[in-house]
Coordinates of N, CA and C and ligand atoms in Angstrom, one line a residue:
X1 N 0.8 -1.2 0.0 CA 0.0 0.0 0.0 C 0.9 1.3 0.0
X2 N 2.0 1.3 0.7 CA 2.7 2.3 0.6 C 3.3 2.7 -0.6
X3 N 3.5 1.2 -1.4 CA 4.1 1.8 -2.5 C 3.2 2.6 -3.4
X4 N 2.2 1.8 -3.6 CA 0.6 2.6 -4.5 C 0.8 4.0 -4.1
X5 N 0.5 4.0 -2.5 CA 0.6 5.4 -2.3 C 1.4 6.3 -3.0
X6 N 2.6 6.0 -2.5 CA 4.0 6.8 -3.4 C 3.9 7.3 -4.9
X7 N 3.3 5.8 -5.9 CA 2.8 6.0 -6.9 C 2.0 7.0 -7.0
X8 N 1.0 6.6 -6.7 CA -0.3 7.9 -6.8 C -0.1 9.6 -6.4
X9 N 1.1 9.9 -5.7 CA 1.6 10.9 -5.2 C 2.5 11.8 -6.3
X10 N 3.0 10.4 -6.6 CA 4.5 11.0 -7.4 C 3.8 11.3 -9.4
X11 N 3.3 9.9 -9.3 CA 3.3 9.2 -10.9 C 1.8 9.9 -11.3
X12 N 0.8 9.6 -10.3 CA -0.6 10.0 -10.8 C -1.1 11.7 -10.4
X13 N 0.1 12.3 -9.8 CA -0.1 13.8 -10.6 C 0.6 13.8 -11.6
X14 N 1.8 13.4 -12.2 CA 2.2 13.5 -13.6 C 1.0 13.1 -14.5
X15 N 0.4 12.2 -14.0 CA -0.7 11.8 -15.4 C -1.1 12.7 -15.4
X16 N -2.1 12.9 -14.3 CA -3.7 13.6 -14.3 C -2.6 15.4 -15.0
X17 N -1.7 15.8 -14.9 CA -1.5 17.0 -15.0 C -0.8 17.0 -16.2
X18 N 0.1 16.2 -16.5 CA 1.0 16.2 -18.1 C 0.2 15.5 -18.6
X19 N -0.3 14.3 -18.4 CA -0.7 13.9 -19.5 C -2.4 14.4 -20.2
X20 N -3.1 14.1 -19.0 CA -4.6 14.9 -18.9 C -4.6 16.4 -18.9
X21 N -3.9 17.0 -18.0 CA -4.0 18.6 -18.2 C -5.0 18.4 -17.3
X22 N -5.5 18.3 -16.2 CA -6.3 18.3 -15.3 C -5.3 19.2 -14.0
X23 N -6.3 21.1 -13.9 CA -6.0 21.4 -12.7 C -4.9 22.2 -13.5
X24 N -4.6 22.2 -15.1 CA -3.0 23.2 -14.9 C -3.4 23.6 -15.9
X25 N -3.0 24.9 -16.6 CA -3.1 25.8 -17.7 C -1.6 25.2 -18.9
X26 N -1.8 25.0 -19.9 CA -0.7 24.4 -20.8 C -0.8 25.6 -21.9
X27 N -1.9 26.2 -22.0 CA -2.0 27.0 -22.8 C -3.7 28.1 -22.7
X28 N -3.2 29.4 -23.4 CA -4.7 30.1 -23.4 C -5.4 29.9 -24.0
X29 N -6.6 30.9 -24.3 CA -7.7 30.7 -25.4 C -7.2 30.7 -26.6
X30 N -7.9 30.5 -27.7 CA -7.6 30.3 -28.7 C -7.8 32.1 -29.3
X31 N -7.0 33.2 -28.8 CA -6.5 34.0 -29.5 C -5.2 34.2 -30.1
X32 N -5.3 35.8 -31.2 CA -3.6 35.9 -31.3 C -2.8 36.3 -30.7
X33 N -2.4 35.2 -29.5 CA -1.9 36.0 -28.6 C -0.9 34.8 -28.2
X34 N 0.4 35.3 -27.9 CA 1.3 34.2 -27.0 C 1.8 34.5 -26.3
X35 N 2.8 34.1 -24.5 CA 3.3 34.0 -23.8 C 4.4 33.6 -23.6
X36 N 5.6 34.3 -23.6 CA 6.9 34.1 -23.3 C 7.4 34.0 -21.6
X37 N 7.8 32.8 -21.4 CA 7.9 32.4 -19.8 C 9.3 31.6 -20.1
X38 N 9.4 32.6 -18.5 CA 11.2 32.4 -18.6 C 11.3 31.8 -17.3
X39 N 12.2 30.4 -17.0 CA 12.2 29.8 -15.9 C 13.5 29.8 -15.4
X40 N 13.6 29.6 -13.9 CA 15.1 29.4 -13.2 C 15.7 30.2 -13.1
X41 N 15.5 31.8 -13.3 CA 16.4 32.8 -12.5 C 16.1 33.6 -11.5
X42 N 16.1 34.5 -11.0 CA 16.9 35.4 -11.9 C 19.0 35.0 -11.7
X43 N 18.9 35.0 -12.7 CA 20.7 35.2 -13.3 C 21.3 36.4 -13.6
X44 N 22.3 36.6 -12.4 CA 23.1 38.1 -12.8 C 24.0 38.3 -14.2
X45 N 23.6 37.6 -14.8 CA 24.6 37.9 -16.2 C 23.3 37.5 -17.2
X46 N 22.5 36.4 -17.1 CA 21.6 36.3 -18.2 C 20.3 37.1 -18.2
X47 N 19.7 37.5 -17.4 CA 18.7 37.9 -16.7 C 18.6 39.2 -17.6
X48 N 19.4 40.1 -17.1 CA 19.4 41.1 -17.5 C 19.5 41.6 -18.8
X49 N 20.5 40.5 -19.7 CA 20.3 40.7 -21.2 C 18.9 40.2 -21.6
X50 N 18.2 39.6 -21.0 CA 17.1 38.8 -21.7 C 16.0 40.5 -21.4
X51 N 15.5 40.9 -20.5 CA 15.1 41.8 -20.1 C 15.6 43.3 -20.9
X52 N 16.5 43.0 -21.3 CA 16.9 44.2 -22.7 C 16.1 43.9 -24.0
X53 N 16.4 42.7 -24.1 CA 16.0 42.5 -25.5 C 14.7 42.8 -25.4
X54 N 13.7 42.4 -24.0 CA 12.5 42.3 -24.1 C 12.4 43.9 -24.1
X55 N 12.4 44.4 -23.3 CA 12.7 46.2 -22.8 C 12.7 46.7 -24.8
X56 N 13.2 46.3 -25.2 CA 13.6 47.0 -26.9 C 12.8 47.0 -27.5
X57 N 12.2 45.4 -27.7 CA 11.3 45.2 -28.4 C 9.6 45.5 -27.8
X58 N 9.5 46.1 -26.5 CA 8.5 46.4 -25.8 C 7.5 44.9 -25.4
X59 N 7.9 44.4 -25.1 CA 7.1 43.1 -25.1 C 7.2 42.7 -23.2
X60 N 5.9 42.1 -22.6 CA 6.0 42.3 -21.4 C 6.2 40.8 -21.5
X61 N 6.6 40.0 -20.4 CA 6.7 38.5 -20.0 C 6.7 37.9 -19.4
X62 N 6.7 37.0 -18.5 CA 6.5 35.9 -17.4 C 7.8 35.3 -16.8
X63 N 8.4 35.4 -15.4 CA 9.3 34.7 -15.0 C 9.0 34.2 -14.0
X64 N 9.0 32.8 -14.1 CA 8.8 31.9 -13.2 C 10.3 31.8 -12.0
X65 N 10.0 32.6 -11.1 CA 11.7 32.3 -10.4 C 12.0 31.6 -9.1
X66 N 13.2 31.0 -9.0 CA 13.6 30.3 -8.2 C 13.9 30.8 -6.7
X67 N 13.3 30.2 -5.3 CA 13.6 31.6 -4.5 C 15.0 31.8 -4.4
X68 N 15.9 30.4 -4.2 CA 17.3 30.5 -3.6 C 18.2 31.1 -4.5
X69 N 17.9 31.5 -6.0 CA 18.5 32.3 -7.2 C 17.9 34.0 -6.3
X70 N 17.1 34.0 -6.1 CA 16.7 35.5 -5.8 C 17.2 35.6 -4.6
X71 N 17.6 35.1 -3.4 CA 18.2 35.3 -2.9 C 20.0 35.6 -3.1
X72 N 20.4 35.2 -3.7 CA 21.6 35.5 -4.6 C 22.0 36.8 -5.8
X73 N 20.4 37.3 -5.7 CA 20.4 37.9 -6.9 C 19.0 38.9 -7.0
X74 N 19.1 39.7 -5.7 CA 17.6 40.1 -5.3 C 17.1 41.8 -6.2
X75 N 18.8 42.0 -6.3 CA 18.5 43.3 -7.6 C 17.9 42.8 -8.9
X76 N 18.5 41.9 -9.2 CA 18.0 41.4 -10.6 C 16.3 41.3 -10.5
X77 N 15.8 40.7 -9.6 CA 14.5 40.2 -9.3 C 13.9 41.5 -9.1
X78 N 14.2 42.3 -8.8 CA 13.7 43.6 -8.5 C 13.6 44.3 -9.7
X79 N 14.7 44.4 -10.8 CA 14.5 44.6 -12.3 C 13.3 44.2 -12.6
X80 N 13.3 43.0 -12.7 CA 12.7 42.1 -13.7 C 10.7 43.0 -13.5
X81 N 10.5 42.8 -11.7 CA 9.4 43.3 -11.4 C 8.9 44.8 -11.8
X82 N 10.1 45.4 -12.0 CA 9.9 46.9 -12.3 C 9.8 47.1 -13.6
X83 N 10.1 46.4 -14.5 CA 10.1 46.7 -15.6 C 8.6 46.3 -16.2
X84 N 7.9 45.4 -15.8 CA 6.7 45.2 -15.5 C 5.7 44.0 -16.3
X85 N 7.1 42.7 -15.6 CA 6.8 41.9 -16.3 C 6.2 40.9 -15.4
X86 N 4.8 39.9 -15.9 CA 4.5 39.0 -14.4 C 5.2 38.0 -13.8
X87 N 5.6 37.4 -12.4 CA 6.4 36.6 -11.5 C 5.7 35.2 -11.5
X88 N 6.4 34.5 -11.1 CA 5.7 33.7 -11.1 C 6.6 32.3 -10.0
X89 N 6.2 31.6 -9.3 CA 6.5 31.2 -8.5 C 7.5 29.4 -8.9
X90 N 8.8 29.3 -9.0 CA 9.6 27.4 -9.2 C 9.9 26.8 -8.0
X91 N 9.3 27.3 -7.0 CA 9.6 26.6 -6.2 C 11.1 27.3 -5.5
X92 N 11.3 27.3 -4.0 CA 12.4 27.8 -3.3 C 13.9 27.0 -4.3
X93 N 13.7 25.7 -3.6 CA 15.3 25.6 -4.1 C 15.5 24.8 -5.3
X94 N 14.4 24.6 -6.7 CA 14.3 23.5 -7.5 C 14.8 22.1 -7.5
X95 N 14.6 21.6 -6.5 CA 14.5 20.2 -6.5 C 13.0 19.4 -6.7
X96 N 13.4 18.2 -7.6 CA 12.3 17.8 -8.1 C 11.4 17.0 -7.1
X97 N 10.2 17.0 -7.4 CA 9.1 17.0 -6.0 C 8.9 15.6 -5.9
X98 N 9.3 15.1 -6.8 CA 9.1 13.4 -6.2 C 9.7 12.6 -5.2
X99 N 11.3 13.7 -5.3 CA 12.5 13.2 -4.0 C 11.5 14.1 -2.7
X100 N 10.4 14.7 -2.6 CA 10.3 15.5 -1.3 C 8.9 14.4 -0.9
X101 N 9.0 14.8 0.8 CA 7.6 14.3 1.6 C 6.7 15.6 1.0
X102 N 5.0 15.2 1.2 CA 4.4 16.1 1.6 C 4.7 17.6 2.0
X103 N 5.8 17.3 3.4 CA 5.7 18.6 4.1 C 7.3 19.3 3.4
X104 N 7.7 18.6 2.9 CA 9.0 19.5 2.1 C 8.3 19.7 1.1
X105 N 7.4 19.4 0.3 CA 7.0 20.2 -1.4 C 6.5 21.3 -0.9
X106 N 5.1 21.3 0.6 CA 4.7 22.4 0.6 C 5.6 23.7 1.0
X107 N 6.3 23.0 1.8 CA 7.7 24.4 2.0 C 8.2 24.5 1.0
X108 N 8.7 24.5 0.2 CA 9.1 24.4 -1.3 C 8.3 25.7 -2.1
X109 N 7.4 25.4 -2.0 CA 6.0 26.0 -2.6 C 6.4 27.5 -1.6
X110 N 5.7 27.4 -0.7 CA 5.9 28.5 0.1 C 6.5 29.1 0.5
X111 N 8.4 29.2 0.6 CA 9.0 29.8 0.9 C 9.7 30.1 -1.5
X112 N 9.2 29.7 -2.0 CA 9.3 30.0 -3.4 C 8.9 31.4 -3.2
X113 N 7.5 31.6 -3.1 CA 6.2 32.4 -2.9 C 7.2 33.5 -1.9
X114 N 7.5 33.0 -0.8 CA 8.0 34.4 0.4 C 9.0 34.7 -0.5
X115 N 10.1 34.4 -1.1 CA 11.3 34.8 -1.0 C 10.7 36.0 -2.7
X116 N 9.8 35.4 -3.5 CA 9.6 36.5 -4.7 C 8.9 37.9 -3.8
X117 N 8.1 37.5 -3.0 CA 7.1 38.7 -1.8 C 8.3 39.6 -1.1
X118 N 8.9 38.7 -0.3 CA 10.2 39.6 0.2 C 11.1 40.3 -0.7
X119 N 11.1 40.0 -1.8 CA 12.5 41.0 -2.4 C 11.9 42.2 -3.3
X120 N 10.2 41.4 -4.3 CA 9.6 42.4 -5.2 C 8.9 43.3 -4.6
X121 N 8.0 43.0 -3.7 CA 6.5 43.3 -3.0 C 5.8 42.9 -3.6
X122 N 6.1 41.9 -5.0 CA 4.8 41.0 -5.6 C 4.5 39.9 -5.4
X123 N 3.1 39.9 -5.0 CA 2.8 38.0 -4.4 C 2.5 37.5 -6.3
X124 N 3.2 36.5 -6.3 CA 3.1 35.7 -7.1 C 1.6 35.1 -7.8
X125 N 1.4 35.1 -8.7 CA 0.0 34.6 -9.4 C -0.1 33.7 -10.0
X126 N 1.5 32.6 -9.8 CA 1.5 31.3 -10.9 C 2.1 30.5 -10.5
X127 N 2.1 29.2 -10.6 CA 3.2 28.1 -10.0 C 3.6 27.0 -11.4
X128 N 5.1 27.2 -11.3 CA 5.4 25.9 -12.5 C 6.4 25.1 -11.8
X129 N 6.2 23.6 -11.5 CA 7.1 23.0 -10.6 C 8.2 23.0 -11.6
X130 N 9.6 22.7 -10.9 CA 11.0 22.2 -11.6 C 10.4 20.9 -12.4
X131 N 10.8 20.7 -14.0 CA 10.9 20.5 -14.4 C 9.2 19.7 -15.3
X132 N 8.2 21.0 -15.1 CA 7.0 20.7 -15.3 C 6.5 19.9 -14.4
X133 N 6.8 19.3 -13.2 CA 6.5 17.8 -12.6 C 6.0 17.6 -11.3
X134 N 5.0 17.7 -11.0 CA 4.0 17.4 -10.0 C 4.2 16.1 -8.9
X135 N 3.7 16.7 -8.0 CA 3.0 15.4 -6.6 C 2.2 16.4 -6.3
X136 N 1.3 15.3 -5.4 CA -0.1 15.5 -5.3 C 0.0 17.0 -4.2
X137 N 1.1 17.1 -3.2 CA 1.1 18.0 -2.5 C 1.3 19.5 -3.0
X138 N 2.7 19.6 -3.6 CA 2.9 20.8 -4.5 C 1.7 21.2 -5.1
X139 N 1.1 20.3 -5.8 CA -0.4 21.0 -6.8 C -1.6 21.5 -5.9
X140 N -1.6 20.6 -5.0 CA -2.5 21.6 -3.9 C -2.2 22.6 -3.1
X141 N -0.7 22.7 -2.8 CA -0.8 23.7 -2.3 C -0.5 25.4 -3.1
X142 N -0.5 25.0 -4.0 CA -0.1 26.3 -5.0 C -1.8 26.9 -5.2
X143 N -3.0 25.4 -5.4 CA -4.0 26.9 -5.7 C -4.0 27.3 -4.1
X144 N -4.1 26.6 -3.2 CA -4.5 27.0 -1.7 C -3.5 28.6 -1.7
X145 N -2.6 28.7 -1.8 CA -2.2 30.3 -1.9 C -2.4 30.9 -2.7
X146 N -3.3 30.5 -4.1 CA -4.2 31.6 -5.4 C -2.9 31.5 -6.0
X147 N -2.5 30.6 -6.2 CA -1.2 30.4 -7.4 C -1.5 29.8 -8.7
X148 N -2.1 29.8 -9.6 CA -2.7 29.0 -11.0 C -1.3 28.3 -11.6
X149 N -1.5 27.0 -11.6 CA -0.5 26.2 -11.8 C -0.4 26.4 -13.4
X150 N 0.8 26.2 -14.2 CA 1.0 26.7 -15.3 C 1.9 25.7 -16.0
X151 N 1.8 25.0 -16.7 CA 2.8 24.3 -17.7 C 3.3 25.0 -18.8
X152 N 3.0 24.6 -19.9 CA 3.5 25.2 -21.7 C 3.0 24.5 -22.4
X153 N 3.2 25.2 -24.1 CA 2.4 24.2 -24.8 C 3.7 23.9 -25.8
X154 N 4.6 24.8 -25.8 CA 6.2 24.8 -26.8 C 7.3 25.3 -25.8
X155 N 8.1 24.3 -26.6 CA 9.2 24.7 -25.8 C 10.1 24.2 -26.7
X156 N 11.3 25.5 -27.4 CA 12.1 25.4 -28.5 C 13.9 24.7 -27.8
X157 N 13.8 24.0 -27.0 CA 15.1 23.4 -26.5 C 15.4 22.1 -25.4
X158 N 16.1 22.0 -25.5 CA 16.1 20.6 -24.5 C 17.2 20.6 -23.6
X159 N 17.5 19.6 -22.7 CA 18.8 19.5 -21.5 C 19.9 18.8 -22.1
X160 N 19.9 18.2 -23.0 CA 21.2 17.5 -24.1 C 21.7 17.9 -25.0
X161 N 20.8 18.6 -26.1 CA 21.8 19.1 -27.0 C 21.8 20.8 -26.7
X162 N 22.6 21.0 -27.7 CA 23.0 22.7 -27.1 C 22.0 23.3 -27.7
X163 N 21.5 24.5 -27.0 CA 21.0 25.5 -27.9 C 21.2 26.5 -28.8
X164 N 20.9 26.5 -29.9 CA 21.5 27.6 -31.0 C 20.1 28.9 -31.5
X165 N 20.7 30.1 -31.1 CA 20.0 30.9 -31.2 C 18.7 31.1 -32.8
X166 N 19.5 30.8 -33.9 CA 18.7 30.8 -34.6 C 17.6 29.7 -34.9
X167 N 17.8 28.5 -34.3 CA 17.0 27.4 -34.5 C 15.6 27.1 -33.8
X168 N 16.2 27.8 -32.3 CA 15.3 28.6 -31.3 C 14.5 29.3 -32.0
X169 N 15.0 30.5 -32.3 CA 13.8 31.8 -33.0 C 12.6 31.2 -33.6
X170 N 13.4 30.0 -34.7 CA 12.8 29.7 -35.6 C 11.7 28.7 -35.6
X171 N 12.0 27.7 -34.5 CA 11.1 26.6 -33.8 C 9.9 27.7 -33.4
X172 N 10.3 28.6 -32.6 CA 9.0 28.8 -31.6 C 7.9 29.5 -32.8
X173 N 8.5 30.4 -33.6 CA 8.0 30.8 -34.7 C 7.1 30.1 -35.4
X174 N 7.7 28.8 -36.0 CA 6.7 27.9 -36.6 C 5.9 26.9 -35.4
X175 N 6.2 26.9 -34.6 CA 5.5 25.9 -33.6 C 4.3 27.0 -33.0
X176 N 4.4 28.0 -32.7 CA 3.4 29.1 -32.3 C 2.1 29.1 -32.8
X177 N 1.0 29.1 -31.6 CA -0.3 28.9 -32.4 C -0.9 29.9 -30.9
X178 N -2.5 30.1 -31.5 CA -3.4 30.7 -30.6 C -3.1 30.3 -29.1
X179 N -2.8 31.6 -28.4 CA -2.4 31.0 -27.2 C -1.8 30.1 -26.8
X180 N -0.5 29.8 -27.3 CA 0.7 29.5 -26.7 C 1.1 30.2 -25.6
X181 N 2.1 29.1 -24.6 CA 2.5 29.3 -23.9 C 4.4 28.6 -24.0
X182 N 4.8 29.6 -24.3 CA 6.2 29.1 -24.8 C 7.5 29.0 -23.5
X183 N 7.9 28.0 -23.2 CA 9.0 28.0 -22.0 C 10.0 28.0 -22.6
X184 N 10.8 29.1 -22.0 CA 12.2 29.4 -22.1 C 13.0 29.4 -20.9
X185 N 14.3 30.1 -20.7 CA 15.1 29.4 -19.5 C 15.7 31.2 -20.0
X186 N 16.0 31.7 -18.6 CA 16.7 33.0 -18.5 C 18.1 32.6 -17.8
X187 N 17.9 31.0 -17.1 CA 19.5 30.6 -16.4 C 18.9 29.1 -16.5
X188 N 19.8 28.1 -16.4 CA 19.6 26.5 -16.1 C 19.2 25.9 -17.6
X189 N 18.7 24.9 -17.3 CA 19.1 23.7 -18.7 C 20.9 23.6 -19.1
X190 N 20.2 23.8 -20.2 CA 21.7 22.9 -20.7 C 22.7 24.8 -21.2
X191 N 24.2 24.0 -20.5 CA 24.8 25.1 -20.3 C 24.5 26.5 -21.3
X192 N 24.4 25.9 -22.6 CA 24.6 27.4 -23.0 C 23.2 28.0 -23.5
X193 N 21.9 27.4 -23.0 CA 20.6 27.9 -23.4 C 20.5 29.5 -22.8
X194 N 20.6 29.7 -21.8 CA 20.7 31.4 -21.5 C 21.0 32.6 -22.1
X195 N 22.5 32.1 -22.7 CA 22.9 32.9 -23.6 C 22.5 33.1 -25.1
X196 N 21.9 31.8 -25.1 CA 21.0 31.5 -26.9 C 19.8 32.1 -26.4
X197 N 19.2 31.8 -25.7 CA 17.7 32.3 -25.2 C 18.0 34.0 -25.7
X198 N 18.9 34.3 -24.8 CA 18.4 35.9 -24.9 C 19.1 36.6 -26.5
X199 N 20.6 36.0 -26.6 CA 20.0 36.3 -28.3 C 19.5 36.0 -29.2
X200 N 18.6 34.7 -29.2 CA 17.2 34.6 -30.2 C 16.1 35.4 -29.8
X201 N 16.0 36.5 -28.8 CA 14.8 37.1 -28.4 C 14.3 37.8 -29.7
X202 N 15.4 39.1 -30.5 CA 15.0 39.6 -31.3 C 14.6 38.8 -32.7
X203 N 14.9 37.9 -32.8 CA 14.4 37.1 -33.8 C 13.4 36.3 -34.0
X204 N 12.9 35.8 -32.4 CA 11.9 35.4 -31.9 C 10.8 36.2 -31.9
X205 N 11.1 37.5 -31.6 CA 9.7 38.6 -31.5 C 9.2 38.6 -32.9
X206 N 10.1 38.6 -33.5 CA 9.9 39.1 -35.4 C 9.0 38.5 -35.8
X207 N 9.9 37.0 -35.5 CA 9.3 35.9 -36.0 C 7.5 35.5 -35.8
X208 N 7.6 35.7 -34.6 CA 5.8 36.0 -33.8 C 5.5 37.0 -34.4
X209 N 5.8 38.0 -34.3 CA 4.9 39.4 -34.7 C 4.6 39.2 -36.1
X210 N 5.7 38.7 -37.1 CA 5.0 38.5 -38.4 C 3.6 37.6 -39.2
X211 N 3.7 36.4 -37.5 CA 2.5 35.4 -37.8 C 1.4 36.5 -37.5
X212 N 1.3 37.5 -37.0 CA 0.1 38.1 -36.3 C -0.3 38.0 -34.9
X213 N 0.8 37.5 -34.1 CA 0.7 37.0 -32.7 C 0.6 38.4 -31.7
X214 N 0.5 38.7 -31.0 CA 0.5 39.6 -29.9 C 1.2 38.8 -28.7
X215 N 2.4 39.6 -28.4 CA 3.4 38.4 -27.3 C 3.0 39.5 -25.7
X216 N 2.2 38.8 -25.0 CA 1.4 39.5 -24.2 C 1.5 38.8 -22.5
X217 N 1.9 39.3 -21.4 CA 2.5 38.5 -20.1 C 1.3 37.1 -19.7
X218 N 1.2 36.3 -18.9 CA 0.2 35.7 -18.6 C -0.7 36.4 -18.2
X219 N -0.8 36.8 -17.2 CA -2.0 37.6 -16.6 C -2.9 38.3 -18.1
X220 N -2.5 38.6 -19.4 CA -3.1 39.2 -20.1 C -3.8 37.9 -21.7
X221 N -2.7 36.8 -21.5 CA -3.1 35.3 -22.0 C -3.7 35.1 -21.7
X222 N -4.1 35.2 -19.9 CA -4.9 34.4 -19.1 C -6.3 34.8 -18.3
X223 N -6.1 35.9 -19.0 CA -7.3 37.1 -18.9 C -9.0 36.4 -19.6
X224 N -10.3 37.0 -19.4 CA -11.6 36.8 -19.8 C -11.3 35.4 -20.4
X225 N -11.0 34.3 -19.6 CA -11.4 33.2 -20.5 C -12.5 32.3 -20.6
X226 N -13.4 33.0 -19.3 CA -14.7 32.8 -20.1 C -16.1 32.6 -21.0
X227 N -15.4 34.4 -21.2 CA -16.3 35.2 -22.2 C -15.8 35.0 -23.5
X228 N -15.2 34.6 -23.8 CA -14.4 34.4 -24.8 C -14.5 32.9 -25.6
X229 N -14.8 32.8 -27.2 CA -15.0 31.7 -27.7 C -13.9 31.1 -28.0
X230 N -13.9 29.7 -27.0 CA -12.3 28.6 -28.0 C -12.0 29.3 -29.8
X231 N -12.8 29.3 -30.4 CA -12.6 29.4 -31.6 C -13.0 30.9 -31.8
X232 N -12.4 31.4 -30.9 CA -11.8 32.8 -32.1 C -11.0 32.5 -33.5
X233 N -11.1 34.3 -33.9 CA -10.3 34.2 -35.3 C -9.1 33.3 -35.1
X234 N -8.4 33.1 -36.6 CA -6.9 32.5 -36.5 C -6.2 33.6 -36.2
X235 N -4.7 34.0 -36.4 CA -4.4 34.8 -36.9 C -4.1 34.9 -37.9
X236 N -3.8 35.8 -38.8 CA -3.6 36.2 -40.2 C -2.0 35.6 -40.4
X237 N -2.4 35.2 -41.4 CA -1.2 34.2 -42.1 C 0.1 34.6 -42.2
Ligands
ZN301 ZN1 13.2 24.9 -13.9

């Protein structure tokens, strides 16, 4: 029984949430509109370039951050909120929640949450565990503090091979549909994604803007959904 248990804690929130989508947002309505979410920082060297590019191109965006990175890096995190883009909660020290009991995921959860409150003055409005991946605890306790659990629906990179800036731009570009939700990395994955991340930004916005996309923070993805018909327009070709 213990084992089931374990199972059903660890394995059967991965179903019910990756595989079902039950309880998590993977993506918005079907407008022209997508979401750029940046996970695992803030990073004192990447962070900040990513945040230019975005700054240039005027485009607001989602950072899901780590607390024990903001603790290391509490100016950065203070940027990021001033510039006025939405936060969003990876958990205190990203370890993956299958190695934790119950009462370590919810501290996990919660001291994520304090440490973005203590440094921005913003309480957080989203939770995305380390590495997309759920137990039964973490997922409850994120809505219990009004945290809307958040996955993706694209995601132009991986932890093994390197990333290359122009292949990036170009994936998310053609992979991009109504209400995407696109994960990116401002620090972590595979070593040199940070650096690729933030210079494929300007190539990436292009590339969106010219499908007809509107690249708009979650809180504005995640807005009126709904009054709003699944089957809005496309966007223009
Ligand atoms: Zn992560």
């Amino acid at each position: 029984m213990a084992l089931a248990g374990a199972a059903a804690y660890t394995f059967g929130a991965y179903v019910a949430t990756e595989g079902f989508g039950i309880g998590v947002v993977k993506r918005g309505p079907a407008r022209p509109m997508v979401a750029l979410t940046f996970d695992d920082g803030p990073d004192p060297e990447y962070t900040p370039r990513v945040l230019e590019a975005l700054g240039s191109a005027g485009v607001r965006a989602t950072f899901f951050m780590v607390g024990r990175q903001i603790d290391a890096a509490a100016p950065v995190a203070r940027a990021v909120a001033a510039a006025g883009h939405d936060l969003g909660n990876h958990t205190y020290g990203h370890r993956h929640l299958w190695t934790l009991s119950p009462a370590a995921s919810i501290a996990e959860v919660d001291r994520g949450a304090a440490a973005i409150a203590d440094a921005t003055g913003v309480t957080p409005r989203y939770f995305r565990p380390p590495w997309g991946t759920f137990n039964w605890a973490a997922y409850a306790r994120a809505a219990q503090i009004g945290e809307e659990r958040v996955l993706w629906s694209v995601r132009p990179e991986g932890l093994i091979v390197a990333a290359a800036a122009p292949r990036m731009a170009a994936f998310v570009a053609r992979k991009a549909h109504p209400g995407a939700i696109i994960n990116l990395h401002d620090r972590g994955g595979h070593p040199s994604t940070p650096r690729e991340t933030s210079l494929a930004l300007p190539g990436m916005i292009a590339g969106l803007r010219a499908r007809g996309f509107e690249i708009v923070p979650l809180r504005v993805l995640l807005s009126d959904r709904q009054s709003r018909s699944p089957a809005a327009q496309p966007p223009r070709a």
